[in-house]
Amino acid sequence: MTDPNATIVIGCDHAAYELKEKLKAFLLRRGAAVEDVGPHGTASVDYPDYGKKVAELVASGRYPRGILLCGTGLGMSMVANRFPGIRAALCHDLFGAIMSRKHNDANILVLGGRVTGETLAEEIVKVWLETPFEGGRHQDRLNLFDRIDESA
Ligand code: RB5
């Protein structure tokens, strides 16, 4: 059994299966452990099913960080952000990836397999994993999310 605290949980749909496989290999080369919730082939699947699996595993605290991929990244973002405690960030560039960690403490990174190429995706994953949350006033702002959840 791998250490959940050192493990990235990852999931996708058919549109991003190939990028998921490449990123998995990238993470393993970097020494990370990866929990892959699937799918395990290119047959058409429904992205909400896989978004839910990863979001639940991160929201429950089983894994601290997750990565989700679909064709655009949009559907996976919408699904993941429905789960309380999830801050999923769809990132297309390094600046967004860095700021999603520094200011938003994003716990799920979302990528679009039909949008972002392998090399940029790897760089995004790298900075997203390495950039710490700044806390302070940004934590105060995140605390306001809970009030929205409570009043919704
Ligand atoms: C699948 O065709 C596509 O709709 C999905 O991968 C994603 O882009 C949805 O947001």
Coordinates of N, CA and C and ligand atoms in Angstrom, one line a residue:
M1 N 0.9 -1.2 0.0 CA 0.0 0.0 0.0 C 0.9 1.2 0.0
T2 N 0.6 2.2 -0.9 CA 1.4 3.4 -1.0 C 0.9 4.4 0.1
D3 N 1.8 5.3 0.4 CA 1.5 6.3 1.4 C 0.6 7.4 0.8
P4 N -0.7 7.5 1.4 CA -1.6 8.4 0.8 C -1.1 9.8 0.8
N5 N -0.3 10.2 1.8 CA 0.2 11.6 1.8 C 1.2 11.9 0.7
A6 N 1.8 10.8 0.1 CA 2.8 11.1 -0.9 C 2.2 10.7 -2.3
T7 N 0.9 10.4 -2.3 CA 0.3 9.9 -3.5 C -0.6 10.9 -4.2
I8 N -0.4 11.0 -5.5 CA -1.3 11.8 -6.3 C -2.4 10.9 -6.9
V9 N -3.7 11.3 -6.7 CA -4.8 10.5 -7.3 C -5.1 11.2 -8.6
I10 N -5.3 10.3 -9.6 CA -5.5 10.9 -11.0 C -6.6 10.2 -11.7
G11 N -7.4 10.9 -12.5 CA -8.4 10.3 -13.2 C -8.7 11.2 -14.5
C12 N -9.4 10.6 -15.4 CA -9.6 11.3 -16.7 C -10.9 10.8 -17.4
D13 N -11.1 11.2 -18.6 CA -12.0 10.5 -19.5 C -11.3 10.1 -20.7
H14 N -12.0 9.5 -21.7 CA -11.4 9.0 -22.9 C -10.6 10.1 -23.7
A15 N -11.1 11.3 -23.6 CA -10.5 12.4 -24.4 C -9.1 12.8 -23.9
A16 N -8.8 12.4 -22.7 CA -7.5 12.8 -22.1 C -6.8 11.6 -21.6
Y17 N -7.2 10.4 -22.1 CA -6.5 9.2 -21.6 C -5.0 9.2 -21.9
E18 N -4.7 9.6 -23.1 CA -3.3 9.5 -23.5 C -2.4 10.5 -22.6
L19 N -3.0 11.7 -22.4 CA -2.2 12.7 -21.6 C -2.1 12.2 -20.1
K20 N -3.2 11.5 -19.7 CA -3.1 11.0 -18.3 C -2.0 9.9 -18.2
E21 N -1.9 9.1 -19.2 CA -0.8 8.1 -19.2 C 0.6 8.7 -19.2
K22 N 0.7 9.7 -20.0 CA 2.0 10.4 -20.1 C 2.3 11.1 -18.7
L23 N 1.3 11.7 -18.1 CA 1.6 12.4 -16.8 C 1.8 11.4 -15.7
K24 N 1.2 10.3 -15.8 CA 1.4 9.2 -14.8 C 2.9 8.8 -14.9
A25 N 3.4 8.6 -16.1 CA 4.8 8.2 -16.3 C 5.7 9.3 -15.8
F26 N 5.3 10.5 -16.1 CA 6.1 11.7 -15.6 C 6.2 11.7 -14.1
L27 N 5.1 11.5 -13.4 CA 5.0 11.5 -12.0 C 5.9 10.4 -11.4
L28 N 5.8 9.2 -12.0 CA 6.5 8.1 -11.5 C 8.0 8.3 -11.6
R29 N 8.4 8.9 -12.8 CA 9.8 9.2 -13.0 C 10.3 10.2 -11.9
R30 N 9.4 11.1 -11.5 CA 9.8 12.1 -10.4 C 9.8 11.5 -9.0
G31 N 9.4 10.2 -8.9 CA 9.4 9.5 -7.6 C 8.1 9.6 -6.9
A32 N 7.1 10.2 -7.5 CA 5.8 10.3 -6.8 C 5.1 8.9 -7.0
A33 N 4.2 8.7 -6.0 CA 3.3 7.5 -6.2 C 2.0 8.0 -6.8
V34 N 1.4 7.2 -7.6 CA 0.1 7.6 -8.3 C -0.9 6.5 -8.1
E35 N -2.1 7.0 -7.7 CA -3.3 6.2 -7.6 C -4.2 6.5 -8.8
D36 N -4.3 5.6 -9.7 CA -5.1 5.9 -11.0 C -6.5 5.3 -10.9
V37 N -7.5 6.2 -10.8 CA -8.9 5.7 -10.7 C -9.5 5.3 -12.1
G38 N -8.7 5.5 -13.1 CA -9.2 5.1 -14.5 C -9.7 6.3 -15.3
P39 N -10.1 6.1 -16.5 CA -10.3 4.8 -17.1 C -8.9 4.2 -17.5
H40 N -8.9 2.9 -17.9 CA -7.7 2.2 -18.2 C -7.6 1.9 -19.7
G41 N -8.3 2.7 -20.5 CA -8.3 2.5 -22.0 C -9.0 3.7 -22.6
T42 N -9.2 3.6 -23.9 CA -9.7 4.8 -24.6 C -11.2 4.7 -25.0
A43 N -11.9 3.6 -24.5 CA -13.3 3.5 -24.7 C -14.0 4.7 -24.1
S44 N -15.1 5.2 -24.7 CA -15.8 6.4 -24.3 C -16.4 6.1 -22.9
V45 N -16.2 7.1 -22.0 CA -16.8 7.1 -20.7 C -17.4 8.4 -20.3
D46 N -18.0 8.5 -19.2 CA -18.6 9.8 -18.8 C -17.8 10.5 -17.8
Y47 N -17.3 11.7 -18.1 CA -16.3 12.3 -17.2 C -16.8 12.6 -15.8
P48 N -18.2 12.8 -15.6 CA -18.6 13.0 -14.2 C -18.3 11.8 -13.2
D49 N -18.3 10.6 -13.8 CA -18.0 9.4 -13.0 C -16.6 9.4 -12.4
Y50 N -15.7 9.8 -13.3 CA -14.2 9.8 -12.8 C -13.9 11.1 -12.1
G51 N -14.6 12.2 -12.4 CA -14.4 13.4 -11.6 C -14.8 13.2 -10.2
K52 N -16.0 12.5 -10.0 CA -16.5 12.2 -8.7 C -15.6 11.3 -7.9
K53 N -15.0 10.3 -8.5 CA -14.1 9.4 -7.8 C -12.9 10.2 -7.2
V54 N -12.3 11.0 -8.0 CA -11.1 11.8 -7.6 C -11.5 12.8 -6.5
A55 N -12.6 13.5 -6.8 CA -13.0 14.6 -5.9 C -13.4 14.0 -4.5
E56 N -14.0 12.8 -4.5 CA -14.4 12.2 -3.2 C -13.1 11.8 -2.4
L57 N -12.2 11.2 -3.2 CA -10.9 10.8 -2.5 C -10.1 11.9 -1.9
V58 N -10.1 13.1 -2.6 CA -9.4 14.2 -2.0 C -10.3 14.9 -0.9
A59 N -11.5 15.0 -1.2 CA -12.4 15.7 -0.2 C -12.4 14.9 1.2
S60 N -12.3 13.6 1.1 CA -12.3 12.8 2.3 C -11.0 12.8 3.0
G61 N -10.0 13.3 2.4 CA -8.7 13.4 3.0 C -7.8 12.2 2.7
R62 N -8.3 11.2 2.0 CA -7.6 10.0 1.7 C -6.3 10.4 0.9
Y63 N -6.4 11.3 0.0 CA -5.2 11.8 -0.7 C -5.3 13.3 -0.7
P64 N -4.1 13.9 -0.5 CA -4.1 15.4 -0.4 C -4.3 16.1 -1.7
R65 N -3.9 15.5 -2.8 CA -3.9 16.2 -4.1 C -4.4 15.3 -5.2
G66 N -5.1 15.9 -6.1 CA -5.5 15.1 -7.3 C -5.3 15.8 -8.6
I67 N -5.3 15.0 -9.6 CA -5.3 15.6 -11.0 C -6.4 15.0 -11.8
L68 N -7.1 15.8 -12.5 CA -8.2 15.4 -13.4 C -8.0 15.9 -14.8
L69 N -8.4 15.1 -15.7 CA -8.2 15.6 -17.1 C -9.5 15.1 -17.9
C70 N -9.9 16.0 -18.8 CA -10.9 15.7 -19.8 C -10.5 16.4 -21.1
G71 N -11.4 16.4 -22.1 CA -11.0 17.1 -23.3 C -10.6 18.5 -23.2
T72 N -11.5 19.3 -22.5 CA -11.2 20.7 -22.3 C -10.7 21.0 -20.9
G73 N -11.1 20.1 -20.0 CA -10.8 20.4 -18.6 C -12.1 21.0 -17.9
L74 N -13.0 21.5 -18.7 CA -14.1 22.3 -18.2 C -15.1 21.4 -17.4
G75 N -15.5 20.2 -18.0 CA -16.4 19.4 -17.4 C -15.9 18.8 -16.0
M76 N -14.6 18.4 -16.0 CA -14.0 17.9 -14.8 C -14.0 19.0 -13.7
S77 N -13.7 20.3 -14.1 CA -13.7 21.3 -13.1 C -15.1 21.5 -12.5
M78 N -16.1 21.5 -13.4 CA -17.4 21.7 -12.9 C -17.8 20.6 -11.9
V79 N -17.5 19.4 -12.3 CA -17.9 18.3 -11.4 C -17.1 18.4 -10.1
A80 N -15.8 18.5 -10.1 CA -15.0 18.5 -8.9 C -15.4 19.6 -7.9
N81 N -15.7 20.8 -8.5 CA -15.9 21.9 -7.6 C -17.3 21.9 -7.0
R82 N -18.1 20.9 -7.3 CA -19.4 20.7 -6.6 C -19.2 20.0 -5.2
F83 N -18.0 19.5 -4.9 CA -17.7 18.7 -3.7 C -17.1 19.7 -2.7
P84 N -17.8 19.8 -1.5 CA -17.3 20.7 -0.5 C -15.8 20.3 -0.1
G85 N -15.0 21.4 0.0 CA -13.6 21.1 0.4 C -12.7 21.0 -0.9
I86 N -13.3 20.9 -2.0 CA -12.5 20.8 -3.3 C -12.3 22.2 -3.9
R87 N -11.1 22.5 -4.2 CA -10.7 23.7 -4.9 C -10.0 23.2 -6.2
A88 N -10.7 23.0 -7.2 CA -10.2 22.5 -8.5 C -9.8 23.6 -9.4
A89 N -8.6 23.6 -9.9 CA -8.2 24.7 -10.8 C -7.8 24.2 -12.2
L90 N -8.6 24.7 -13.2 CA -8.3 24.4 -14.6 C -7.1 25.3 -15.0
C91 N -6.0 24.7 -15.3 CA -4.8 25.5 -15.6 C -4.4 25.3 -17.1
H92 N -4.1 26.4 -17.7 CA -3.6 26.3 -19.1 C -2.2 26.9 -19.2
D93 N -1.7 27.4 -18.2 CA -0.3 28.0 -18.2 C 0.3 27.9 -16.8
L94 N 1.6 28.3 -16.8 CA 2.4 28.1 -15.6 C 2.0 29.2 -14.5
F95 N 1.7 30.4 -15.0 CA 1.2 31.4 -14.0 C 0.0 31.0 -13.3
G96 N -1.0 30.5 -14.0 CA -2.2 30.0 -13.4 C -2.0 28.9 -12.4
A97 N -1.1 28.0 -12.8 CA -0.8 26.8 -11.9 C -0.1 27.3 -10.6
I98 N 0.8 28.2 -10.8 CA 1.5 28.7 -9.6 C 0.5 29.5 -8.7
M99 N -0.3 30.4 -9.3 CA -1.2 31.2 -8.5 C -2.3 30.3 -7.9
S100 N -2.7 29.3 -8.5 CA -3.7 28.4 -8.0 C -3.3 27.7 -6.7
R101 N -2.0 27.6 -6.5 CA -1.4 27.1 -5.3 C -1.2 28.2 -4.3
K102 N -0.5 29.3 -4.7 CA -0.2 30.3 -3.8 C -1.4 31.0 -3.1
H103 N -2.4 31.3 -4.0 CA -3.5 32.1 -3.5 C -4.8 31.2 -3.2
N104 N -4.9 30.1 -3.9 CA -6.2 29.4 -3.8 C -6.0 28.0 -3.1
D105 N -4.8 27.6 -2.9 CA -4.6 26.3 -2.2 C -5.3 25.2 -3.0
A106 N -5.2 25.3 -4.3 CA -5.9 24.3 -5.1 C -5.5 22.9 -4.8
N107 N -6.5 22.0 -4.6 CA -6.1 20.6 -4.2 C -6.4 19.7 -5.4
I108 N -7.0 20.2 -6.4 CA -7.1 19.3 -7.6 C -6.7 20.2 -8.8
L109 N -5.8 19.7 -9.6 CA -5.3 20.3 -10.8 C -6.1 19.7 -12.0
V110 N -6.7 20.6 -12.8 CA -7.4 20.1 -14.0 C -6.7 20.5 -15.3
L111 N -6.6 19.6 -16.2 CA -6.0 19.9 -17.5 C -6.9 19.4 -18.6
G112 N -6.7 20.0 -19.8 CA -7.5 19.7 -20.9 C -6.6 18.9 -21.9
G113 N -6.9 17.6 -22.1 CA -6.1 16.8 -23.0 C -6.1 17.2 -24.4
R114 N -7.2 18.0 -24.8 CA -7.3 18.5 -26.2 C -6.8 19.9 -26.3
V115 N -6.3 20.4 -25.2 CA -5.9 21.8 -25.1 C -4.4 22.0 -24.9
T116 N -3.9 21.2 -24.0 CA -2.5 21.4 -23.5 C -1.6 20.2 -23.9
G117 N -0.5 20.5 -24.5 CA 0.4 19.5 -25.0 C 1.2 18.9 -23.8
E118 N 1.8 17.8 -24.1 CA 2.5 17.0 -23.1 C 3.6 17.8 -22.3
T119 N 4.4 18.5 -23.0 CA 5.5 19.2 -22.4 C 5.0 20.3 -21.4
L120 N 4.1 21.1 -21.9 CA 3.5 22.1 -21.1 C 2.8 21.5 -19.9
A121 N 2.0 20.4 -20.1 CA 1.3 19.8 -19.1 C 2.3 19.3 -18.0
E122 N 3.4 18.7 -18.4 CA 4.4 18.3 -17.4 C 4.9 19.4 -16.6
E123 N 5.2 20.6 -17.2 CA 5.7 21.7 -16.5 C 4.6 22.3 -15.5
I124 N 3.4 22.3 -16.0 CA 2.3 22.7 -15.1 C 2.2 21.8 -13.9
V125 N 2.2 20.5 -14.1 CA 2.1 19.6 -13.0 C 3.3 19.8 -12.0
K126 N 4.5 20.0 -12.6 CA 5.7 20.2 -11.7 C 5.5 21.4 -10.8
V127 N 5.2 22.6 -11.4 CA 5.1 23.8 -10.6 C 3.9 23.7 -9.6
W128 N 2.9 23.1 -10.1 CA 1.7 22.9 -9.2 C 2.0 22.1 -8.0
L129 N 2.8 21.1 -8.2 CA 3.1 20.2 -7.0 C 4.2 20.9 -6.1
E130 N 5.0 21.7 -6.7 CA 6.1 22.3 -5.9 C 5.7 23.6 -5.2
T131 N 4.7 24.3 -5.7 CA 4.4 25.6 -5.1 C 3.6 25.6 -3.9
P132 N 4.0 26.1 -2.8 CA 3.2 26.1 -1.5 C 2.1 27.2 -1.5
F133 N 1.1 26.9 -0.7 CA 0.1 27.9 -0.4 C 0.7 29.0 0.5
E134 N 0.3 30.3 0.2 CA 0.9 31.4 1.0 C 0.1 31.6 2.3
G135 N -1.1 31.2 2.4 CA -1.8 31.3 3.7 C -2.2 32.8 3.9
G136 N -2.2 33.2 5.2 CA -2.5 34.6 5.6 C -3.9 35.1 5.1
R137 N -3.8 36.2 4.4 CA -5.1 36.8 3.9 C -5.8 35.8 2.9
H138 N -5.0 35.0 2.2 CA -5.6 34.0 1.3 C -6.3 32.9 2.0
Q139 N -5.9 32.6 3.2 CA -6.6 31.6 4.0 C -7.9 32.2 4.4
D140 N -7.9 33.5 4.8 CA -9.1 34.2 5.3 C -10.1 34.1 4.1
R141 N -9.7 34.3 2.9 CA -10.6 34.3 1.8 C -11.1 32.9 1.5
L142 N -10.3 31.9 1.7 CA -10.8 30.5 1.5 C -11.8 30.2 2.6
N143 N -11.6 30.8 3.8 CA -12.6 30.5 4.9 C -14.0 31.0 4.5
L144 N -14.0 32.0 3.6 CA -15.3 32.5 3.2 C -16.1 31.5 2.3
F145 N -15.3 30.6 1.7 CA -16.0 29.5 0.9 C -16.9 28.7 1.7
D146 N -16.5 28.4 3.0 CA -17.3 27.6 3.8 C -18.6 28.3 4.1
R147 N -18.6 29.6 4.3 CA -19.9 30.3 4.6 C -20.8 30.2 3.4
I148 N -20.2 30.2 2.2 CA -21.1 30.1 1.0 C -21.7 28.7 1.0
D149 N -20.8 27.7 1.3 CA -21.4 26.3 1.3 C -22.5 26.2 2.3
E150 N -22.3 26.8 3.5 CA -23.3 26.7 4.5 C -24.7 27.4 4.1
S151 N -24.6 28.5 3.4 CA -25.8 29.3 3.1 C -26.4 28.8 1.7
A152 N -25.7 27.9 1.0 CA -26.3 27.5 -0.3 C -27.4 26.6 -0.2
Ligands
RB5_1 C1 -15.8 14.4 -24.3 O1 -16.1 14.5 -25.6 C2 -15.7 15.9 -23.8 O2 -17.0 16.4 -23.7 C3 -15.1 15.9 -22.4 O3 -13.8 15.3 -22.4 C4 -14.8 17.2 -21.7 O4 -14.1 18.1 -22.6 C5 -16.0 17.9 -21.1 O5 -16.0 18.9 -20.6

